[in-house]
PDB file of C-alpha atoms and ligand atoms in Angstrom:
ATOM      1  CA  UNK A  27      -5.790  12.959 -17.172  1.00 75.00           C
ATOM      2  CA  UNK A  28      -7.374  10.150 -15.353  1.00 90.00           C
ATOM      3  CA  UNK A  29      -8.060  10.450 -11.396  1.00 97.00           C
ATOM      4  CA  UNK A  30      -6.051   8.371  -9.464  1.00 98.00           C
ATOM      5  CA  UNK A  31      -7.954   5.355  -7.527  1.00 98.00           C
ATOM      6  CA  UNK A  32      -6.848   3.544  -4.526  1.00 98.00           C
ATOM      7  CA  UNK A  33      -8.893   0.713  -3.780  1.00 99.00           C
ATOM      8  CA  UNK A  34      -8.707  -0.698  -0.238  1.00 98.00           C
ATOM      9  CA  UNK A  35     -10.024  -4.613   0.481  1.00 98.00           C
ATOM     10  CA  UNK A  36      -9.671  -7.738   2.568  1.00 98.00           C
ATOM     11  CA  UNK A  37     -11.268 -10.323   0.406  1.00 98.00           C
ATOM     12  CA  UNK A  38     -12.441 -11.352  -3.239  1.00 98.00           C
ATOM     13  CA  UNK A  39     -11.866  -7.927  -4.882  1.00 98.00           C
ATOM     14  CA  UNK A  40     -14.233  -8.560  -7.263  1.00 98.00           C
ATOM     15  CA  UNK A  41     -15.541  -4.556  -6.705  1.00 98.00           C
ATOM     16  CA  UNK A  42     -12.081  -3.555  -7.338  1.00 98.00           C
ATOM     17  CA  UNK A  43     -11.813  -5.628 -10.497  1.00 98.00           C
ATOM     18  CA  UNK A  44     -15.398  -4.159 -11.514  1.00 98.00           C
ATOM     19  CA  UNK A  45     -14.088  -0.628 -11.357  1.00 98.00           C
ATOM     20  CA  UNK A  46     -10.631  -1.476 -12.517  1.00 98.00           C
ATOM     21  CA  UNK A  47     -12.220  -2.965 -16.013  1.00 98.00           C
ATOM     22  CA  UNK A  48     -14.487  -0.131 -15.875  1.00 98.00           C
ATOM     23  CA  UNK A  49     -11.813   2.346 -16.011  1.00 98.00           C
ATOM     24  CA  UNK A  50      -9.964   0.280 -18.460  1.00 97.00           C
ATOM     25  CA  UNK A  51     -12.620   0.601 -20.957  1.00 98.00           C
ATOM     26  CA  UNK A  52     -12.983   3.979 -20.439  1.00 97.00           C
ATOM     27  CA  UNK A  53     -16.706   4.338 -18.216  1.00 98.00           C
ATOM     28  CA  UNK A  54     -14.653   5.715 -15.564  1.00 98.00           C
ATOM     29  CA  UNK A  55     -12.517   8.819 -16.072  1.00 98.00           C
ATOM     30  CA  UNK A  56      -9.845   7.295 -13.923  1.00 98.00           C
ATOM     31  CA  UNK A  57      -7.010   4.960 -12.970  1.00 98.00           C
ATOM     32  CA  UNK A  58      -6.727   2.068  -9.991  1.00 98.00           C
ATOM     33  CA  UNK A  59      -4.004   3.204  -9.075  1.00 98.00           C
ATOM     34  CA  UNK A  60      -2.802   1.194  -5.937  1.00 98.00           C
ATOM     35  CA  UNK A  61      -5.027  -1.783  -3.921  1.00 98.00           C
ATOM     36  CA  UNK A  62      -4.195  -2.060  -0.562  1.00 98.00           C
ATOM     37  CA  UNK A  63      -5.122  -4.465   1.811  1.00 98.00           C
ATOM     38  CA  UNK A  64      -5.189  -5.616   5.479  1.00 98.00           C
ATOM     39  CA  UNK A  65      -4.047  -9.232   4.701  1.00 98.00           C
ATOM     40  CA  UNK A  66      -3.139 -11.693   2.014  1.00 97.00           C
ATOM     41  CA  UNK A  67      -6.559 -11.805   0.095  1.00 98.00           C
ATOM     42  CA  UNK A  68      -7.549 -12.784  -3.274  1.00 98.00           C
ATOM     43  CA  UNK A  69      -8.281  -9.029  -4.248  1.00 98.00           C
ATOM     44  CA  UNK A  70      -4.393  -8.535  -3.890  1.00 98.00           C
ATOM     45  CA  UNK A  71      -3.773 -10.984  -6.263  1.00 98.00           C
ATOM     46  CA  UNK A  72      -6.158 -10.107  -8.874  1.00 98.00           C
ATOM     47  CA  UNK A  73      -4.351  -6.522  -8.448  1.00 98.00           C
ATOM     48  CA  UNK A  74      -0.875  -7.931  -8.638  1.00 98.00           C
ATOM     49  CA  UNK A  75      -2.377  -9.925 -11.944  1.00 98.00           C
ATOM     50  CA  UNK A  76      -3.551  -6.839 -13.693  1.00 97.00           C
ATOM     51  CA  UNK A  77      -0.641  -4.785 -12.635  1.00 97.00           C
ATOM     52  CA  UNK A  78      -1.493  -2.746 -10.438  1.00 98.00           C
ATOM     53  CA  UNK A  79       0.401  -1.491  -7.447  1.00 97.00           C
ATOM     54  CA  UNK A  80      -0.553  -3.221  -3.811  1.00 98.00           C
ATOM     55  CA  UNK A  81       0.032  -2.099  -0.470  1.00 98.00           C
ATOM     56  CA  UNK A  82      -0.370  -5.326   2.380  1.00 98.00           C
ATOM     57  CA  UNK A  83       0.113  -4.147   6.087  1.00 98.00           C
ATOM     58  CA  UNK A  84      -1.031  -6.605   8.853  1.00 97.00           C
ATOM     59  CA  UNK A  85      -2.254  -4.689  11.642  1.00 97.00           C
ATOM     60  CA  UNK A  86      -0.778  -7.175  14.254  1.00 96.00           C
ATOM     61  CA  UNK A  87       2.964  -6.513  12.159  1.00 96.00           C
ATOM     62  CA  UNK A  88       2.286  -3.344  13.985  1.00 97.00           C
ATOM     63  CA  UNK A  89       2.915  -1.688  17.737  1.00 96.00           C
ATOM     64  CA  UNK A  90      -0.576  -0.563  17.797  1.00 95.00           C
ATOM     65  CA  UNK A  91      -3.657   0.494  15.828  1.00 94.00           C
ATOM     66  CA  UNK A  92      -2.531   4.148  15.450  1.00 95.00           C
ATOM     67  CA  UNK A  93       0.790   3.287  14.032  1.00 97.00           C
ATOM     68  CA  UNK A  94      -0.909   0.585  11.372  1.00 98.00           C
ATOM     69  CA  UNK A  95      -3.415   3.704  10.688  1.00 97.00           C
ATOM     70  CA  UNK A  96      -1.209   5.853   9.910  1.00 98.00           C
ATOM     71  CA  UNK A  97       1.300   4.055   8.221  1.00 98.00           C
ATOM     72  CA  UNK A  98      -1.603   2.987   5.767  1.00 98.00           C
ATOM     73  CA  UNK A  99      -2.415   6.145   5.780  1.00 98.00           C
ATOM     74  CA  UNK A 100       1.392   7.736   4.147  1.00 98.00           C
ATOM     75  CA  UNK A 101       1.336   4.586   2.164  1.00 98.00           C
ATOM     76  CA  UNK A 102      -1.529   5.458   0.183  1.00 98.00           C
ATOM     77  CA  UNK A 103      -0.908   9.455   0.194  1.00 98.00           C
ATOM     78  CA  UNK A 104       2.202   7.830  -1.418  1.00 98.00           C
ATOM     79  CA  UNK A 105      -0.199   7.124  -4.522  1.00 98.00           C
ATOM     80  CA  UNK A 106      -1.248  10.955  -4.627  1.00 98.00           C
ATOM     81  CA  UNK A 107      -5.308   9.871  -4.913  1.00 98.00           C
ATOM     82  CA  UNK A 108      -8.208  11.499  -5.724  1.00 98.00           C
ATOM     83  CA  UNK A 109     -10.332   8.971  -4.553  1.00 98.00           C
ATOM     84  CA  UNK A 110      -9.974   6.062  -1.981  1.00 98.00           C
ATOM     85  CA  UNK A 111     -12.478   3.469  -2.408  1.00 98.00           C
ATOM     86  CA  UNK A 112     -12.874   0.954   0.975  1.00 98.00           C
ATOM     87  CA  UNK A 113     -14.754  -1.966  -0.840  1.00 98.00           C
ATOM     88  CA  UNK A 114     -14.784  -4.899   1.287  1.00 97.00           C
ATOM     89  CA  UNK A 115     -12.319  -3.913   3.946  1.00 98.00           C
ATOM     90  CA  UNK A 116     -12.555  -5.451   7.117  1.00 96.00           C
ATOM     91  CA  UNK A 117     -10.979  -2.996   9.168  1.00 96.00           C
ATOM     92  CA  UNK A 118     -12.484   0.322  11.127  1.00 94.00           C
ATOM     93  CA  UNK A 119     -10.867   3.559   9.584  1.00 94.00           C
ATOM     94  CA  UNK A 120      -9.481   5.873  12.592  1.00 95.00           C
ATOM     95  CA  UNK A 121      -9.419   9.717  12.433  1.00 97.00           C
ATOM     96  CA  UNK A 122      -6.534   9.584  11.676  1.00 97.00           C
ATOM     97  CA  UNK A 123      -6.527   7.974   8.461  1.00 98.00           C
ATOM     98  CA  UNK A 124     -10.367   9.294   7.441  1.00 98.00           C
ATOM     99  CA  UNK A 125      -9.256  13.143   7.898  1.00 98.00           C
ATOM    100  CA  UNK A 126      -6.122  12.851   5.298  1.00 98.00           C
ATOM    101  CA  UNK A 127      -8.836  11.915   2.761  1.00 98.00           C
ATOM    102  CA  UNK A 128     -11.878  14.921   3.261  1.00 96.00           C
ATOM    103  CA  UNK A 129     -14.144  14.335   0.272  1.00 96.00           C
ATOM    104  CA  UNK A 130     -12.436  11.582  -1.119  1.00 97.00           C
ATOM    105  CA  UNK A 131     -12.932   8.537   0.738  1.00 98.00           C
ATOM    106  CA  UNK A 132     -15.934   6.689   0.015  1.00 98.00           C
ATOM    107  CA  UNK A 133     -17.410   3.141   0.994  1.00 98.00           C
ATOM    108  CA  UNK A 134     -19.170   0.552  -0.551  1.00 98.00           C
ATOM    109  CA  UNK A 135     -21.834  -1.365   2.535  1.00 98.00           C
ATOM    110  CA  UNK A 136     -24.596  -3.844   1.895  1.00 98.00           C
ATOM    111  CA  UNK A 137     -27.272  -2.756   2.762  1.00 98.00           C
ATOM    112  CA  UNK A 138     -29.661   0.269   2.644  1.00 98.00           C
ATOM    113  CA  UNK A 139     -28.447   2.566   5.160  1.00 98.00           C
ATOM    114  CA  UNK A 140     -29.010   3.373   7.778  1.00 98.00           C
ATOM    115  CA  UNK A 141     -30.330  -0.337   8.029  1.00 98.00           C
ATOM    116  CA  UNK A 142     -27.955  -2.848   8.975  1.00 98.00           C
ATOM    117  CA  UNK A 143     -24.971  -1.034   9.706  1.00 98.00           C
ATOM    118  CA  UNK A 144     -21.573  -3.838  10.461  1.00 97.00           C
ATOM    119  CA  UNK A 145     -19.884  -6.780   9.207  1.00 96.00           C
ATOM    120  CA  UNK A 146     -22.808  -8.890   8.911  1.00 98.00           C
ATOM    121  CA  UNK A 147     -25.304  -6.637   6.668  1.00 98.00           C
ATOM    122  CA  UNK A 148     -26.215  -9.560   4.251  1.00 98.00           C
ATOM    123  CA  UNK A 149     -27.113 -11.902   7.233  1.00 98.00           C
ATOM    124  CA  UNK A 150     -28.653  -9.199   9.112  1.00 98.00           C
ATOM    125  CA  UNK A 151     -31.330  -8.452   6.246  1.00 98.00           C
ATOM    126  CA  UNK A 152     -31.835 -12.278   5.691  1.00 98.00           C
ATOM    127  CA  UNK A 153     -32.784 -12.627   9.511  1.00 98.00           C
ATOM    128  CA  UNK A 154     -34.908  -9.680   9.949  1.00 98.00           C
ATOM    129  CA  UNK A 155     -37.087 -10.673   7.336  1.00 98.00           C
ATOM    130  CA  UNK A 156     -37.049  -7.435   4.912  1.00 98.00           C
ATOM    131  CA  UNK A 157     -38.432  -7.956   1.249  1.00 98.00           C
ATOM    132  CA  UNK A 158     -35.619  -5.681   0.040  1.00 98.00           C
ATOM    133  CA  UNK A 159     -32.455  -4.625   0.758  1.00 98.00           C
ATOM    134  CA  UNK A 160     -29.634  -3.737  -1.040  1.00 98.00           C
ATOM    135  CA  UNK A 161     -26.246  -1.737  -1.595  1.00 99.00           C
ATOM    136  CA  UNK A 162     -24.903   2.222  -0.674  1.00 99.00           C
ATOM    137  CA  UNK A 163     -22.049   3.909  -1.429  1.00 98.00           C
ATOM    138  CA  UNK A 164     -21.592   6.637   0.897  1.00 98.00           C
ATOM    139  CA  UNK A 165     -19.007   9.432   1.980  1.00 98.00           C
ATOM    140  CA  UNK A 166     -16.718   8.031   5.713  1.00 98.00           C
ATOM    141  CA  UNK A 167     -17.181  10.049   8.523  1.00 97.00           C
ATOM    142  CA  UNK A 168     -15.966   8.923  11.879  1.00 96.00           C
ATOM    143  CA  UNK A 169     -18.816   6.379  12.544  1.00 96.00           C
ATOM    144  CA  UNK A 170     -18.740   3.058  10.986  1.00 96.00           C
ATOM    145  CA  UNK A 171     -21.024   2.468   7.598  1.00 97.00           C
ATOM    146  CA  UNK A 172     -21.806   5.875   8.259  1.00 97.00           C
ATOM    147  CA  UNK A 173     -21.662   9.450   6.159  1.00 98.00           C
ATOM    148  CA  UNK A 174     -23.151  11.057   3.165  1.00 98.00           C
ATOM    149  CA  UNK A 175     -24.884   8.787   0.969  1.00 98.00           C
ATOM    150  CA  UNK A 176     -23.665   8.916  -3.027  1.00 98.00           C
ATOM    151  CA  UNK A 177     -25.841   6.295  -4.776  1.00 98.00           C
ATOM    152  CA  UNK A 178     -28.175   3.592  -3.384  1.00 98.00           C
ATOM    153  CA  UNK A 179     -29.935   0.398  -5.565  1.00 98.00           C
ATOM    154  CA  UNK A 180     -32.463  -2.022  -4.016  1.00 98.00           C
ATOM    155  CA  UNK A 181     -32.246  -5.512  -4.513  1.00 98.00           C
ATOM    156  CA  UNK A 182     -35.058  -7.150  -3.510  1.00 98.00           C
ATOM    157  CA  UNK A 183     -34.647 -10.733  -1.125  1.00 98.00           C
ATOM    158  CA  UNK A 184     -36.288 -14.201  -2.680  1.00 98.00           C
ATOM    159  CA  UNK A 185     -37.939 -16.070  -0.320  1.00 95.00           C
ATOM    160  CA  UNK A 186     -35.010 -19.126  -0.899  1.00 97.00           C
ATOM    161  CA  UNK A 187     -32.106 -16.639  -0.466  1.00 98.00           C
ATOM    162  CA  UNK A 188     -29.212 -17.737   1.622  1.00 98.00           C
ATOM    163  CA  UNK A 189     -27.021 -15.240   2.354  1.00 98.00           C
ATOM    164  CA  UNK A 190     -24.499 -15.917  -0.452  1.00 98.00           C
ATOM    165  CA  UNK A 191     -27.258 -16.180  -3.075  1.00 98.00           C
ATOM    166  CA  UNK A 192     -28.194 -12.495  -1.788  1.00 98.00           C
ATOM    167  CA  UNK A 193     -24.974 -11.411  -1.476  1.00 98.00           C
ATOM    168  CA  UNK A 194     -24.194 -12.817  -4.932  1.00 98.00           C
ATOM    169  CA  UNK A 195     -27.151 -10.743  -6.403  1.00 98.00           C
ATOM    170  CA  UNK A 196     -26.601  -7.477  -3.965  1.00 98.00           C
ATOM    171  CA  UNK A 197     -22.372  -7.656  -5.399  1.00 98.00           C
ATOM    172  CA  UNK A 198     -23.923  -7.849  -9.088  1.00 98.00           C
ATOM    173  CA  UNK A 199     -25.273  -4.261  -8.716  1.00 98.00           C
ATOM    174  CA  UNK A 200     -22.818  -3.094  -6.384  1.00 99.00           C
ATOM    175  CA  UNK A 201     -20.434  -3.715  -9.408  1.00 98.00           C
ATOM    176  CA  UNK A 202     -22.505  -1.318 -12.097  1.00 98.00           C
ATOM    177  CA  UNK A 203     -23.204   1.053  -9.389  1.00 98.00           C
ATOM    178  CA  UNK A 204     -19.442   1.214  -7.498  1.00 99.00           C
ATOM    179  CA  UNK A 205     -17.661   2.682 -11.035  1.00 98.00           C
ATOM    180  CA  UNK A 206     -20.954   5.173 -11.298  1.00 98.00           C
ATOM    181  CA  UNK A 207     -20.043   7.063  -8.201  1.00 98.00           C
ATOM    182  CA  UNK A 208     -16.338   6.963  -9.100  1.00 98.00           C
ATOM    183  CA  UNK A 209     -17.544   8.426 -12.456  1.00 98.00           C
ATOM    184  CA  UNK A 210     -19.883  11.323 -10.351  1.00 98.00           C
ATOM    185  CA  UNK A 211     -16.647  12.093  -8.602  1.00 98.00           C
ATOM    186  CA  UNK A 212     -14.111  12.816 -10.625  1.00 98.00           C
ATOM    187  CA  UNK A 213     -16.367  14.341 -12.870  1.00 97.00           C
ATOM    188  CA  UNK A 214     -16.736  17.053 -10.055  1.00 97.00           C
ATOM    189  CA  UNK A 215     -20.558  16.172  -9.859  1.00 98.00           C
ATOM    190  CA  UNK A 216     -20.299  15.412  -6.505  1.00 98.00           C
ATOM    191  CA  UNK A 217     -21.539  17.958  -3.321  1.00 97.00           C
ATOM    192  CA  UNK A 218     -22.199  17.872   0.159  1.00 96.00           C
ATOM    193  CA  UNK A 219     -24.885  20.299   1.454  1.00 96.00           C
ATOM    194  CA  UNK A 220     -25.735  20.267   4.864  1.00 95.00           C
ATOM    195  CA  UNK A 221     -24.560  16.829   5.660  1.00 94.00           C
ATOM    196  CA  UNK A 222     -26.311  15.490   2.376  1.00 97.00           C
ATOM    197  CA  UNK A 223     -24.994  14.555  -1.202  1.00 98.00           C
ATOM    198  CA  UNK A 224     -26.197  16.571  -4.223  1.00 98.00           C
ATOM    199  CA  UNK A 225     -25.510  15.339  -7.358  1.00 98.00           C
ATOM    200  CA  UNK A 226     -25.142  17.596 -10.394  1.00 95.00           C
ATOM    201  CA  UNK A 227     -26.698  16.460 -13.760  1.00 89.00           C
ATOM    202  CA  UNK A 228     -24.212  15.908 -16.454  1.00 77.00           C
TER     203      UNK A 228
HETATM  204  C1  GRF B 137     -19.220  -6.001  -0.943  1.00 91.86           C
HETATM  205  O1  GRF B 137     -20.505  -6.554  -0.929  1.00 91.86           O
HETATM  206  C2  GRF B 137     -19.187  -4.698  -0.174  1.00 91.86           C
HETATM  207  O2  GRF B 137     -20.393  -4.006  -0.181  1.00 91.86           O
HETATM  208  C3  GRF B 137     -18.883  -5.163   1.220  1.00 91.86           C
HETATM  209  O3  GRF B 137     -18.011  -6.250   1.067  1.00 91.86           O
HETATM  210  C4  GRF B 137     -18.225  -6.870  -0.199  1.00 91.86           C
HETATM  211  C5  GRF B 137     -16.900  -6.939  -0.875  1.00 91.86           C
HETATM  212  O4  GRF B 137     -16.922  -7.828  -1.946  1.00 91.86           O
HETATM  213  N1  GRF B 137     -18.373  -4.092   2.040  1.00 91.86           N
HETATM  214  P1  GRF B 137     -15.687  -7.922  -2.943  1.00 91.86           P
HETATM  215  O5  GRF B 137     -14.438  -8.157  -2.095  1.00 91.86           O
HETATM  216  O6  GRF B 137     -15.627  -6.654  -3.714  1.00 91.86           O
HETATM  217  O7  GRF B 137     -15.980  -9.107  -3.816  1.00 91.86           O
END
């Protein structure tokens, strides 16, 4: 039976719609399930297009940042996933939506990490001069960008990069290597040791 995805975002989507087409043609052994989102965004409607279920809360429709957490939070338990995929989402995940999800919330950042943690990783890169950077998809602990690392790729910076040409080039991998660690997952071949990922051959 295919695992059950819910992808959060706040803009383009096009990760989502990577690992949505992915599954769809059967590299992933799994479903997207639900997209939710913390706004109107294109990645809703490219969800609503292909059918798929979306969630849009507004934190300011909401008393405070607990109640918008954990109503998010029951809205996507709602779903019944194995994983939960925060690609692009522009929002800092509280306890009390990261500890419903042990093991099975992952996030897509980039940049290497530990380097250039935040909102602005592409920029960040650009302006401290490295000759490569690139993408992570990692495990969400209670810091931000920030918890066992799954999968890295470099991507290495041309000296005429802006940041969207980067960002552009850094989203191209992030696209093959997003619906890879989906695949590692529900295929089980995913384990934390001591803080760290190890992956199991398949
Ligand atoms: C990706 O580069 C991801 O790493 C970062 O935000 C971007 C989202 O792009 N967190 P998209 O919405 O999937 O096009």
């Amino acid at each position: 039976m295919a695992g059950r995805i819910v992808v959060l975002v706040s803009g383009s989507g096009s990760n989502m719609e990577a690992l949505a087409r992915a599954c769809e043609r059967g590299d992933v052994p799994g479903e997207v399930v639900a997209v939710a989102a913390d706004r109107s965004c294109a990645g809703i409607d490219i969800a609503a297009r292909r059918g798929i279920g979306t969630i849009v809360l507004d934190p300011k429709q909401f008393e405070d940042r607990d109640k918008w957490s954990r109503t998010l939070r029951d809205r996507i338990l709602d779903h019944a996933p194995e994983i939960v995929v925060s690609a692009g989402f522009m929002r800092i995940l509280a306890p009390v939506f990261v500890d419903a999800f042990p093991g099975r919330l992952i996030n897509l950042h980039p940049s290497l990490l530990p380097a250039f943690p935040g909102a602005y990783a592409v920029r960040d890169a650009l302006h401290a001069g490295v000759r490569v950077t690139g993408t992570t998809v990692h495990f969400v602990d209670h810091l931000v960008d920030h918890g066992p690392i799954i999968l890295q790729e470099a991507v290495p910076v041309d000296s005429q990069d802006t940041e969207q040409t980067l960002h552009e080039r850094i989203k191209a991998v992030e696209h093959v290597m997003l619906p890879r660690a989906c695949r590692l997952l529900l295929e089980g071949r995913v384990r934390i040791v001591e803080g760290r990922v190890l992956l199991s051959p398949g």
